[in-house]
Short mmCIF file of C-alpha atoms in Angstrom, two decimals:
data_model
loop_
_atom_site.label_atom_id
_atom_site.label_comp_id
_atom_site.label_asym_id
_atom_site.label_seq_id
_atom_site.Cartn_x
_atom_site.Cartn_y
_atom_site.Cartn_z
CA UNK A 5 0.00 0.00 0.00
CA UNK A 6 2.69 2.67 0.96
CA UNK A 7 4.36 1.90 -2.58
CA UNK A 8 0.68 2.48 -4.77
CA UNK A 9 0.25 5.54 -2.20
CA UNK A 10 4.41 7.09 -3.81
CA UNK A 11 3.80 6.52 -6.97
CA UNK A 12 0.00 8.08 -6.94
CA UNK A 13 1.46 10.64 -5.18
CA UNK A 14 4.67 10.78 -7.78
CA UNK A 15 1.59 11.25 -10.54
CA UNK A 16 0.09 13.74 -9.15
CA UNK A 17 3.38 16.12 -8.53
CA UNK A 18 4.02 15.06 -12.78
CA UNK A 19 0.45 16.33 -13.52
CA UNK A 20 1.39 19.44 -11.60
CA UNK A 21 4.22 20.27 -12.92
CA UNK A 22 3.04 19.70 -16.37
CA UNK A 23 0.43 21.71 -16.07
CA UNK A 24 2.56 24.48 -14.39
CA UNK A 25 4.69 24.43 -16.98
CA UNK A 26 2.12 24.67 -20.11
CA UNK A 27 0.48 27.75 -17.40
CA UNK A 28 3.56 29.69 -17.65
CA UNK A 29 4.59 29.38 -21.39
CA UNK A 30 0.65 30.37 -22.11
CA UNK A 31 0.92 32.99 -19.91
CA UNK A 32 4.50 34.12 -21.34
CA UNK A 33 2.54 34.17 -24.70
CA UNK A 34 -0.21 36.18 -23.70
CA UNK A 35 1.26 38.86 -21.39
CA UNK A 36 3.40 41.08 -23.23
CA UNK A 37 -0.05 41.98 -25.03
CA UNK A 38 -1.96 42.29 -21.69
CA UNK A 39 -3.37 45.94 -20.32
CA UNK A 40 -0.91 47.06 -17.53
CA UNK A 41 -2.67 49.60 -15.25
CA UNK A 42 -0.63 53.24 -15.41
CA UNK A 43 1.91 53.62 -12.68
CA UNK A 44 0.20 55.58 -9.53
CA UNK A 45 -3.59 54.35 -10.65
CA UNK A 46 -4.46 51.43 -7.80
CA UNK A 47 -5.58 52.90 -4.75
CA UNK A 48 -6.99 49.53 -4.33
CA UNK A 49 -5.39 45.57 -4.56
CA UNK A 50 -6.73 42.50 -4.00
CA UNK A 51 -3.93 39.85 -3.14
CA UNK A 52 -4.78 36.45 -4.20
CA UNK A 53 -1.42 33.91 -4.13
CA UNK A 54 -3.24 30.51 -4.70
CA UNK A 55 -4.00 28.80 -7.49
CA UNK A 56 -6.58 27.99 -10.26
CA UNK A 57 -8.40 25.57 -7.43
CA UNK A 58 -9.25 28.18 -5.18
CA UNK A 59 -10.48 30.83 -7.87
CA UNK A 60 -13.72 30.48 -6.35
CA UNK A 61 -12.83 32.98 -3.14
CA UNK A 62 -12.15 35.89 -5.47
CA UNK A 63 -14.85 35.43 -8.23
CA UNK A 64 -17.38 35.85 -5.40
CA UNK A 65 -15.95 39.44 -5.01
CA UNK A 66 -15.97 39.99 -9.02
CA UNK A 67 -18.86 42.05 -8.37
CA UNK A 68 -18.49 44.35 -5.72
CA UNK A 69 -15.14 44.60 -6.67
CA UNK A 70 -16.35 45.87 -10.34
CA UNK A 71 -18.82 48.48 -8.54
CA UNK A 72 -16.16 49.73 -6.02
CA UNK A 73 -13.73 50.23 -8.96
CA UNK A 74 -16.03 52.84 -10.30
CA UNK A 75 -15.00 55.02 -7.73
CA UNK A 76 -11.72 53.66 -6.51
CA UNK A 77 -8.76 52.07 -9.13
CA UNK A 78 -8.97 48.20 -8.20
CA UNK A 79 -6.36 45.33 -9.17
CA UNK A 80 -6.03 41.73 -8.30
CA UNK A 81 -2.57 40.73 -7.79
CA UNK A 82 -1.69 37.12 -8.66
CA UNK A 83 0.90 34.83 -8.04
CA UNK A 84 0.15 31.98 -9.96
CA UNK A 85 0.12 31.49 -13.90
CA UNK A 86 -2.53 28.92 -14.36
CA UNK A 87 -4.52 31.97 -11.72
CA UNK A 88 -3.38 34.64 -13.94
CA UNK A 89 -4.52 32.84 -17.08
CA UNK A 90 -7.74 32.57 -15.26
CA UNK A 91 -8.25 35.95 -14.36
CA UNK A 92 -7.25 37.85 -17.90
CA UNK A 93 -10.47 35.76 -19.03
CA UNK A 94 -13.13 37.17 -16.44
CA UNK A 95 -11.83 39.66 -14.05
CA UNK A 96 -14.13 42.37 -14.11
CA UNK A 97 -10.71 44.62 -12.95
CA UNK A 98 -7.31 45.09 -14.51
CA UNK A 99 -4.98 41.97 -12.66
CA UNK A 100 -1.00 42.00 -11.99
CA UNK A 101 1.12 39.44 -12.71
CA UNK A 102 3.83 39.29 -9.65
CA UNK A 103 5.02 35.55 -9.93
CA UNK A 104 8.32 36.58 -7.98
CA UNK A 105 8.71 38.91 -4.42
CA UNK A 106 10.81 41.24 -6.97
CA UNK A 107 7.22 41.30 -8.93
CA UNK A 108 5.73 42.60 -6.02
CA UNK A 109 8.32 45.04 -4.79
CA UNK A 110 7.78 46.66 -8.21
CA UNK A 111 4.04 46.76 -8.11
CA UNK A 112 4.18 48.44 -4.87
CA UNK A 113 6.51 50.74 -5.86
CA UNK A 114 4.65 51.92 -8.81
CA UNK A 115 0.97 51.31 -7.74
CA UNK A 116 1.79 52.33 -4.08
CA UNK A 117 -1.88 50.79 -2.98
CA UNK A 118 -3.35 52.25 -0.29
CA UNK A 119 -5.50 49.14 0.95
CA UNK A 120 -4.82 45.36 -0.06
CA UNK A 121 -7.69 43.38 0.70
CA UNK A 122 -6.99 39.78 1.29
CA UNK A 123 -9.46 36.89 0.69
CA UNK A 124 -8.56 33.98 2.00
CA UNK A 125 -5.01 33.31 5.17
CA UNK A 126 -2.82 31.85 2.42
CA UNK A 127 0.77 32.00 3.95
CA UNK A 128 2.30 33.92 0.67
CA UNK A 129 -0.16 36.78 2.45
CA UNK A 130 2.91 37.50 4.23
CA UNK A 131 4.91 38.41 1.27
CA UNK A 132 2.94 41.34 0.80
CA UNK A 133 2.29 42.40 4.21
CA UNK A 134 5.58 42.81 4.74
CA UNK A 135 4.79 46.63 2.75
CA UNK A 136 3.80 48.57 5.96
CA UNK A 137 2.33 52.04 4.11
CA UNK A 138 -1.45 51.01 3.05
CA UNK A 139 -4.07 49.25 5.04
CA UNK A 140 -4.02 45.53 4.88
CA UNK A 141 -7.45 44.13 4.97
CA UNK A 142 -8.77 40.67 5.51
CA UNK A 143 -12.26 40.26 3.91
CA UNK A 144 -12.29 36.89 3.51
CA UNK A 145 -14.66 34.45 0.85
CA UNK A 146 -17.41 33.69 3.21
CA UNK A 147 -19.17 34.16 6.39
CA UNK A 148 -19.29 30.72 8.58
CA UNK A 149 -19.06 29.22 11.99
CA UNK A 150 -15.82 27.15 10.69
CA UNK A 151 -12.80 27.54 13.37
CA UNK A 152 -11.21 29.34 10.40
CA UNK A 153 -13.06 32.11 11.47
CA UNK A 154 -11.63 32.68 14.56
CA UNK A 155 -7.97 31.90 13.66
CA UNK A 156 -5.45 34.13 15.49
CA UNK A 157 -4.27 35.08 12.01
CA UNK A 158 -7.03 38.12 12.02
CA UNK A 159 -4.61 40.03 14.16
CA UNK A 160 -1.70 39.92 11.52
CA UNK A 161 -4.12 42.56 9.44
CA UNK A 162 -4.39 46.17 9.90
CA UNK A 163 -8.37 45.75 10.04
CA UNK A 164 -11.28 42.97 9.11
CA UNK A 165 -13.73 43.61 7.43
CA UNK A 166 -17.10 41.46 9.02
CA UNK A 167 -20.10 40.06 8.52
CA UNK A 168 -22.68 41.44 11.40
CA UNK A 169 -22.53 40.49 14.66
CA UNK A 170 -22.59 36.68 15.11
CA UNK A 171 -18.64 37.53 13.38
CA UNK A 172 -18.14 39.66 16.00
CA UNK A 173 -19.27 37.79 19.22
CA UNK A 174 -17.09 34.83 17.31
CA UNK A 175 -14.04 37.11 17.51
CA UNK A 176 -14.47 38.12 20.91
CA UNK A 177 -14.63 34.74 22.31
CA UNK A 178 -11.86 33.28 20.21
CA UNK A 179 -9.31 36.08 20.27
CA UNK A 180 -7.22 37.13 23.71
CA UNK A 181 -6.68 40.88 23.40
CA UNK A 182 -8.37 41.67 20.15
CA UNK A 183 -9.07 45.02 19.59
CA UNK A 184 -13.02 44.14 17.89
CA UNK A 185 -14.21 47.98 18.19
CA UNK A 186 -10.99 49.25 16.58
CA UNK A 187 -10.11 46.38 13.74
CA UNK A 188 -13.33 44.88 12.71
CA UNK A 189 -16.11 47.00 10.48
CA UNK A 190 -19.64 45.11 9.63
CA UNK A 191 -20.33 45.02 5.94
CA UNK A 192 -22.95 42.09 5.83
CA UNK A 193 -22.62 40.18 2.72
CA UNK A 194 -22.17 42.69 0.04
CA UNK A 195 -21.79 39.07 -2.60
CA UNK A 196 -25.51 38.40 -1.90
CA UNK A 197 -26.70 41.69 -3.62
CA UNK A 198 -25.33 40.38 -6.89
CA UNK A 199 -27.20 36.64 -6.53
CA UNK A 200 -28.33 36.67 -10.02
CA UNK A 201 -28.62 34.87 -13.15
CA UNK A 202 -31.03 33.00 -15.55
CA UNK A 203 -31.91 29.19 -14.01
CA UNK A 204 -30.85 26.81 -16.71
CA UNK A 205 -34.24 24.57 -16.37
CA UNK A 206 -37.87 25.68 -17.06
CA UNK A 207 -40.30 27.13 -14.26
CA UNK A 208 -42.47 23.97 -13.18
CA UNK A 209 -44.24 22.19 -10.20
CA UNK A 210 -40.99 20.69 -9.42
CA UNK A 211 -39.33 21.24 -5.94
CA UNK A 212 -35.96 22.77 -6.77
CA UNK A 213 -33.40 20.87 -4.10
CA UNK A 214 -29.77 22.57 -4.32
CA UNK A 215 -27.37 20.27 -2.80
CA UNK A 216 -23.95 22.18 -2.15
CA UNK A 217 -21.64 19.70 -0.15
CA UNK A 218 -18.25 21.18 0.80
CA UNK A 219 -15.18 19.08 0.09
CA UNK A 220 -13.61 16.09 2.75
CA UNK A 221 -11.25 19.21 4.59
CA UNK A 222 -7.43 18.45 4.89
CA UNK A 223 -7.70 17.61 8.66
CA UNK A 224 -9.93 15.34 11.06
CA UNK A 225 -11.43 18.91 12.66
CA UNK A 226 -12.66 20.12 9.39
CA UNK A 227 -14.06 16.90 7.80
CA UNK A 228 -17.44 18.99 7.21
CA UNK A 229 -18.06 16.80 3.85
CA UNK A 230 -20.93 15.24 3.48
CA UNK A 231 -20.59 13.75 -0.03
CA UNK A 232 -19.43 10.41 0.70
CA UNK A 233 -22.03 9.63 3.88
CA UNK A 234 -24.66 11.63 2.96
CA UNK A 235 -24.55 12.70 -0.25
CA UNK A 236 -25.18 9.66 -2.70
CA UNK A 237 -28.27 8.73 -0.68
CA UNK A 238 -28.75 12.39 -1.31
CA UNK A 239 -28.86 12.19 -4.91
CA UNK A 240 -30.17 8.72 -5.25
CA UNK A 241 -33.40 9.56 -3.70
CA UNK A 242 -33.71 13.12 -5.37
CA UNK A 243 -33.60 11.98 -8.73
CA UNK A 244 -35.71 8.92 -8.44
CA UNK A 245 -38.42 11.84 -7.35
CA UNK A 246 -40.72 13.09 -10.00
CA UNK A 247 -41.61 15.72 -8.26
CA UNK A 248 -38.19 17.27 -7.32
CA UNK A 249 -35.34 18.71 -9.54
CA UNK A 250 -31.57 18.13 -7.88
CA UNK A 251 -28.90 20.78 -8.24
CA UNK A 252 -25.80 19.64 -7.36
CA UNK A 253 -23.11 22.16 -6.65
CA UNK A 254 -19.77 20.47 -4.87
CA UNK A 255 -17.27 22.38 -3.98
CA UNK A 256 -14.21 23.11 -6.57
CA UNK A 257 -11.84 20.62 -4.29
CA UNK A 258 -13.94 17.72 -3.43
CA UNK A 259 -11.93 14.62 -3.54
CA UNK A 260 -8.44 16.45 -3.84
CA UNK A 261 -7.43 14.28 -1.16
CA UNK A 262 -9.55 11.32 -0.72
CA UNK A 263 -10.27 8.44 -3.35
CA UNK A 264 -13.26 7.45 -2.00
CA UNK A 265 -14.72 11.23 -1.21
CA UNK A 266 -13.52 11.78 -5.09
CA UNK A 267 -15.00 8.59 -6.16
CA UNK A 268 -18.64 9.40 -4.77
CA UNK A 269 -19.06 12.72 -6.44
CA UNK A 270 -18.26 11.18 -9.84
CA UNK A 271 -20.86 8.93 -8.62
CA UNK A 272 -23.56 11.73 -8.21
CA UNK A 273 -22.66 13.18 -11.60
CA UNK A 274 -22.92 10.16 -13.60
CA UNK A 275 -26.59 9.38 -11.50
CA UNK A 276 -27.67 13.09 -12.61
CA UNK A 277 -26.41 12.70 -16.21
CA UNK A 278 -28.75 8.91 -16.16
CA UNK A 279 -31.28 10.76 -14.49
CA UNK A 280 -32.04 13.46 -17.27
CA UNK A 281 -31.45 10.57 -20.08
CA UNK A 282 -34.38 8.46 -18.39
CA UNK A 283 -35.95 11.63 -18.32
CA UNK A 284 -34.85 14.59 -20.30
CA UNK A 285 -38.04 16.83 -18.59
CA UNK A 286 -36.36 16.50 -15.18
CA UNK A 287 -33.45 19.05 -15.60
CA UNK A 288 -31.39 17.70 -13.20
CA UNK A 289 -28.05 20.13 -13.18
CA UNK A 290 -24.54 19.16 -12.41
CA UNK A 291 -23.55 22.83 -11.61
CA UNK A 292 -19.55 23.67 -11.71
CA UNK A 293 -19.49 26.86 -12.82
CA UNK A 294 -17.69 30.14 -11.53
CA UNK A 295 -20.61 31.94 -11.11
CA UNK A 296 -22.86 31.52 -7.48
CA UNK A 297 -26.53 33.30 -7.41
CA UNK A 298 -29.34 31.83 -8.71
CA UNK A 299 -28.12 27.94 -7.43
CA UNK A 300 -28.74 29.60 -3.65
CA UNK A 301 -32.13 32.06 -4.56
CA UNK A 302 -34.21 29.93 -7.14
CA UNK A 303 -34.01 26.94 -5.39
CA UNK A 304 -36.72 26.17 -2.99
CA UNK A 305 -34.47 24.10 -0.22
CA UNK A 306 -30.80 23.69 0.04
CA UNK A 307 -28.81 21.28 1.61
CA UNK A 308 -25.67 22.03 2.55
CA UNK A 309 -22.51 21.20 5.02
CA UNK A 310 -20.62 23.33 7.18
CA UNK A 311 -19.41 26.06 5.23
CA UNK A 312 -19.78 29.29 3.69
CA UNK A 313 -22.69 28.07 2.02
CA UNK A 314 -24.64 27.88 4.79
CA UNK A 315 -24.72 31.88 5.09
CA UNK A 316 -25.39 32.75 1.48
CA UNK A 317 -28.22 31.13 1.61
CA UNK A 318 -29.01 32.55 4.91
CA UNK A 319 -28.99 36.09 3.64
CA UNK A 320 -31.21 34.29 1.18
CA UNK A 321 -33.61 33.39 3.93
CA UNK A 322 -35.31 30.49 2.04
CA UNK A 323 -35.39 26.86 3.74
CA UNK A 324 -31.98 25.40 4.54
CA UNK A 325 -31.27 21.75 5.71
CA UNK A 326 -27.38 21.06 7.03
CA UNK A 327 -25.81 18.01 6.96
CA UNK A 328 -24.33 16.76 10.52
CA UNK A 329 -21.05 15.31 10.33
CA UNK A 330 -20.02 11.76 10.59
CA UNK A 331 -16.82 12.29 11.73
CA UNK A 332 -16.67 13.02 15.84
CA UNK A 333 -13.47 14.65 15.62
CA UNK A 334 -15.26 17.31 13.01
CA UNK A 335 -15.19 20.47 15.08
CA UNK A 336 -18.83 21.86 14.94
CA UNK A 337 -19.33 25.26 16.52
CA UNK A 338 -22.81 25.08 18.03
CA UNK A 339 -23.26 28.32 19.88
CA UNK A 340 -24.36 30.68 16.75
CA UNK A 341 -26.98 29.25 13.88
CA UNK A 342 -25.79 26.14 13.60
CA UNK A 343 -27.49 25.63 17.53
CA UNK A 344 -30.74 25.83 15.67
CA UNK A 345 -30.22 23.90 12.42
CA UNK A 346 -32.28 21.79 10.76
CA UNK A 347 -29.93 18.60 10.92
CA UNK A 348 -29.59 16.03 8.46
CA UNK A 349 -27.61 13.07 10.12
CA UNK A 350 -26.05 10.25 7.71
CA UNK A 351 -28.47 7.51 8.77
CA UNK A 352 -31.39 9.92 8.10
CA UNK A 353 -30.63 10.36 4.41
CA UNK A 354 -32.75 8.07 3.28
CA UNK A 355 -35.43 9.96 4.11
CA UNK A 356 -34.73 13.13 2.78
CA UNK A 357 -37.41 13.67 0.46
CA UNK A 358 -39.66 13.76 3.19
CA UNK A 359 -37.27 16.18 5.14
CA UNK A 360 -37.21 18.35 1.81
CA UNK A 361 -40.93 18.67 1.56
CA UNK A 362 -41.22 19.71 5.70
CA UNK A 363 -38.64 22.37 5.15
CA UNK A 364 -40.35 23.86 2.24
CA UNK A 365 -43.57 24.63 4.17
CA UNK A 366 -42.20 25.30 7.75
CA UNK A 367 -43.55 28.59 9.05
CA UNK A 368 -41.71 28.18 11.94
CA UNK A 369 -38.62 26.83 10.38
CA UNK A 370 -38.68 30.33 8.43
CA UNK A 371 -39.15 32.48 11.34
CA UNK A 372 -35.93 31.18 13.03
CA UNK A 373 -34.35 31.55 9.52
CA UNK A 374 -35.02 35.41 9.46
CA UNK A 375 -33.52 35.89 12.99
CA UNK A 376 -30.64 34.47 11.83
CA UNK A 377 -30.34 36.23 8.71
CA UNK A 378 -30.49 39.53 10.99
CA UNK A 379 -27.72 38.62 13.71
CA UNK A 380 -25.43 37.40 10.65
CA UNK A 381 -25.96 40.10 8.32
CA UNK A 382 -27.84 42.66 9.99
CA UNK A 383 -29.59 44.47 6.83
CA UNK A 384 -29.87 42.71 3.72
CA UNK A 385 -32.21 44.80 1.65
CA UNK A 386 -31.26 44.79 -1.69
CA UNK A 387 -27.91 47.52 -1.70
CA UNK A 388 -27.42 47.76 2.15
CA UNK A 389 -24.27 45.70 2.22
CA UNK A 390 -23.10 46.88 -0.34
CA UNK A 391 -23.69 50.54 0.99
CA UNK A 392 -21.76 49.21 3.63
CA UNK A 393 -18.43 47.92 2.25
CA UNK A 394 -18.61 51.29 0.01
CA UNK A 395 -18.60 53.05 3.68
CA UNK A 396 -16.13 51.16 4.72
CA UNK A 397 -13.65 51.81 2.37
CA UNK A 398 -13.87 55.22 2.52
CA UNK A 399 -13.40 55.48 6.46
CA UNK A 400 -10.21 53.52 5.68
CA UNK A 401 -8.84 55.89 3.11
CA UNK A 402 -10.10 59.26 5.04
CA UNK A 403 -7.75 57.43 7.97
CA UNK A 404 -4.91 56.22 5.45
CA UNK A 405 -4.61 60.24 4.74
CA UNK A 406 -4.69 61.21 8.07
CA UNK A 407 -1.94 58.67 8.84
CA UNK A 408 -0.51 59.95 6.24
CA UNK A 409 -0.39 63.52 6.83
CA UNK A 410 0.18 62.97 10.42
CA UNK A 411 3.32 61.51 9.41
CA UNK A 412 4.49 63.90 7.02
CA UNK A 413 3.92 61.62 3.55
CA UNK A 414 0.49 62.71 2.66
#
């Protein structure tokens, strides 16, 4: 077994590195023809060092970031070619190309940013905050009760920018010495006022059921996945309903790490794809795209793990069902929402049909949904997050100058 583990393990690093390499000769192709933003023109960056797998926790700030940019220069910086490539095809902002620290020093030199905002704790975050003129600003991909959101790693920014208030309470429990009134600012979910887009199935009778499973984690504490317990039992009993449609949204990563994980969400695609050939009315959907809205607004009940997920479709405030981990070393937060939750355990999957149909027509269910929408997000009418985040970047800046000034390089 150890030897079949090496040489999987030898494939994968090949794969890698052959893909690396065709990233960076496409990219050295493509650049020299690439818009480079004037020197002195970014007041505002967005520093994303992973790769093409985790594109998913900056497209979900394509939009505000595009609105925001009317009013204040924006740029992506990336550190990764197969990322780059990624982002000269759909950022809605110009993107920088800083493969090397030298890249970086340059971009700062010429750009000379006054805020980086930050989207995810990647450890290359430190290779720009090393740059101690602008504000560096951890905004994160996604509200949640994970333990990622109460990492100590919030106090290596300058400020945070939060959800509402559950974020806040999370903080101050979490965090020794945390200055919460100072750091943080509430935004709500400025993503959620850009859920849109076109459904790709018709308007029917049919009980839309978006299933959004996170992927197996990379440690026994996170193992929030639900694919492999819950989620073929999931699908199997979904599709075999003629009176319910399945969307099925995985995350981007599920199975990175885990055959069998891996091997059960090909097993959910190919039962959709059978599904819609038995029955081509059904419009079952296998949804991977890069663009999140419509999966969490259309559909009439989602399922989901332990993640981010949960909270979109929170602000959403439509019926929710969450999966309860198998594992008992998976670290489940239960003082905020997830206290109140409409659990799905593993053995209870078969079932779910029946779960799906409650949910839908809960009164009650829906009441606690809206107080939870309000201590998450506080106001989400259509444009009040986003009002906020606009708000917040501007207090920011009007303290940037006064830094500034106070210290003689205004």
């Amino acid at each position: 077994m150890p030897i079949i583990q090496d040489v999987r393990t030898a494939v994968r690093l090949a794969d890698r590195l052959l893909k690396s390499r065709r990233s960076r000769r496409e990219l050295a192709r493509r650049l020299p023809s690439a818009p480079v933003p004037a020197p002195g023109t970014i007041e505002i960056a967005v520093y994303f060092a992973d790769g093409p797998v985790n594109m998913y926790q900056v497209r979900q700030w394509y939009a505000p970031l595009a609105e925001l940019a009317a009013t204040h220069p924006v740029a992506i910086v990336s550190r990764s070619p197969g990322t780059m490539l990624t982002l000269l095809e759909e950022s809605p902002v110009p993107v920088v190309y800083a493969r090397q620290v030298v890249d970086l020093e340059r971009f700062v030199d010429e750009q000379a940013p006054k805020i980086v905002l930050y989207v995810n704790q990647n450890a290359r975050n430190f290779q720009m905050m090393r740059y101690g003129r602008m504000w560096h600003v951890f905004v994160n991909h996604g509200e949640s009760d994970k333990m990622y959101m109460t990492t100590n790693q919030f106090k290596a920014y300058d400020y945070a920018l939060i959800a509402g208030d559950a974020a806040r309470d999370r903080l101050a429990e979490a965090l020794w010495d945390y200055d919460l009134d100072g750091r943080t600012i509430a935004i709500g979910r400025p993503q959620a006022d850009h859920f849109a887009g076109d459904a790709p199935y018709p308007s029917d009778d049919r009980t839309v059921v978006l299933y959004a499973p996170t992927w197996e984690g990379d440690r026994a504490a996170a193992a929030y996945g639900s694919i492999a317990t819950h989620g073929t039992t999931i699908a199997d009993r979904v599709l075999a309903s003629p009176a319910h449609r399945l969307v099925y949204r995985p995350h981007p990563r599920s199975g990175v790490s885990d055959a069998v994980y891996k091997a059960a969400h090909e097993r959910i695609v190919a039962a959709i794809a059978s599904a819609n050939a038995a029955d081509p009315s059904a419009h079952h959907v296998y949804d991977d795209g890069a663009d999140l809205g419509w999966q969490l607004a259309d559909a009439d009940v989602a399922i989901t793990d332990i993640s981010a997920m949960i909270y979109d479709r929170l602000a959403v405030g439509r019926p929710l069902i969450v999966t309860r981990p198998v594992s008992p070393e998976a670290d489940v937060d239960e003082r905020g929402y997830l206290s109140d939750a409409n659990w799905l355990l593993a053995e209870d999957a078969t079932d779910v049909v029946a779960r799906i149909d409650a949910a839908a027509h809960d009164a009650e269910e829906l009441a606690k949904l809206r107080h939870w929408v309000q201590r998450y997000f506080g106001d989400t009418t259509p444009g009040a997050a986003t009002a906020r985040l606009h708000a917040a970047v501007e207090r920011l800046l009007t303290r940037w100058h006064e830094v500034a000034a106070g210290r003689g390089e205004a």
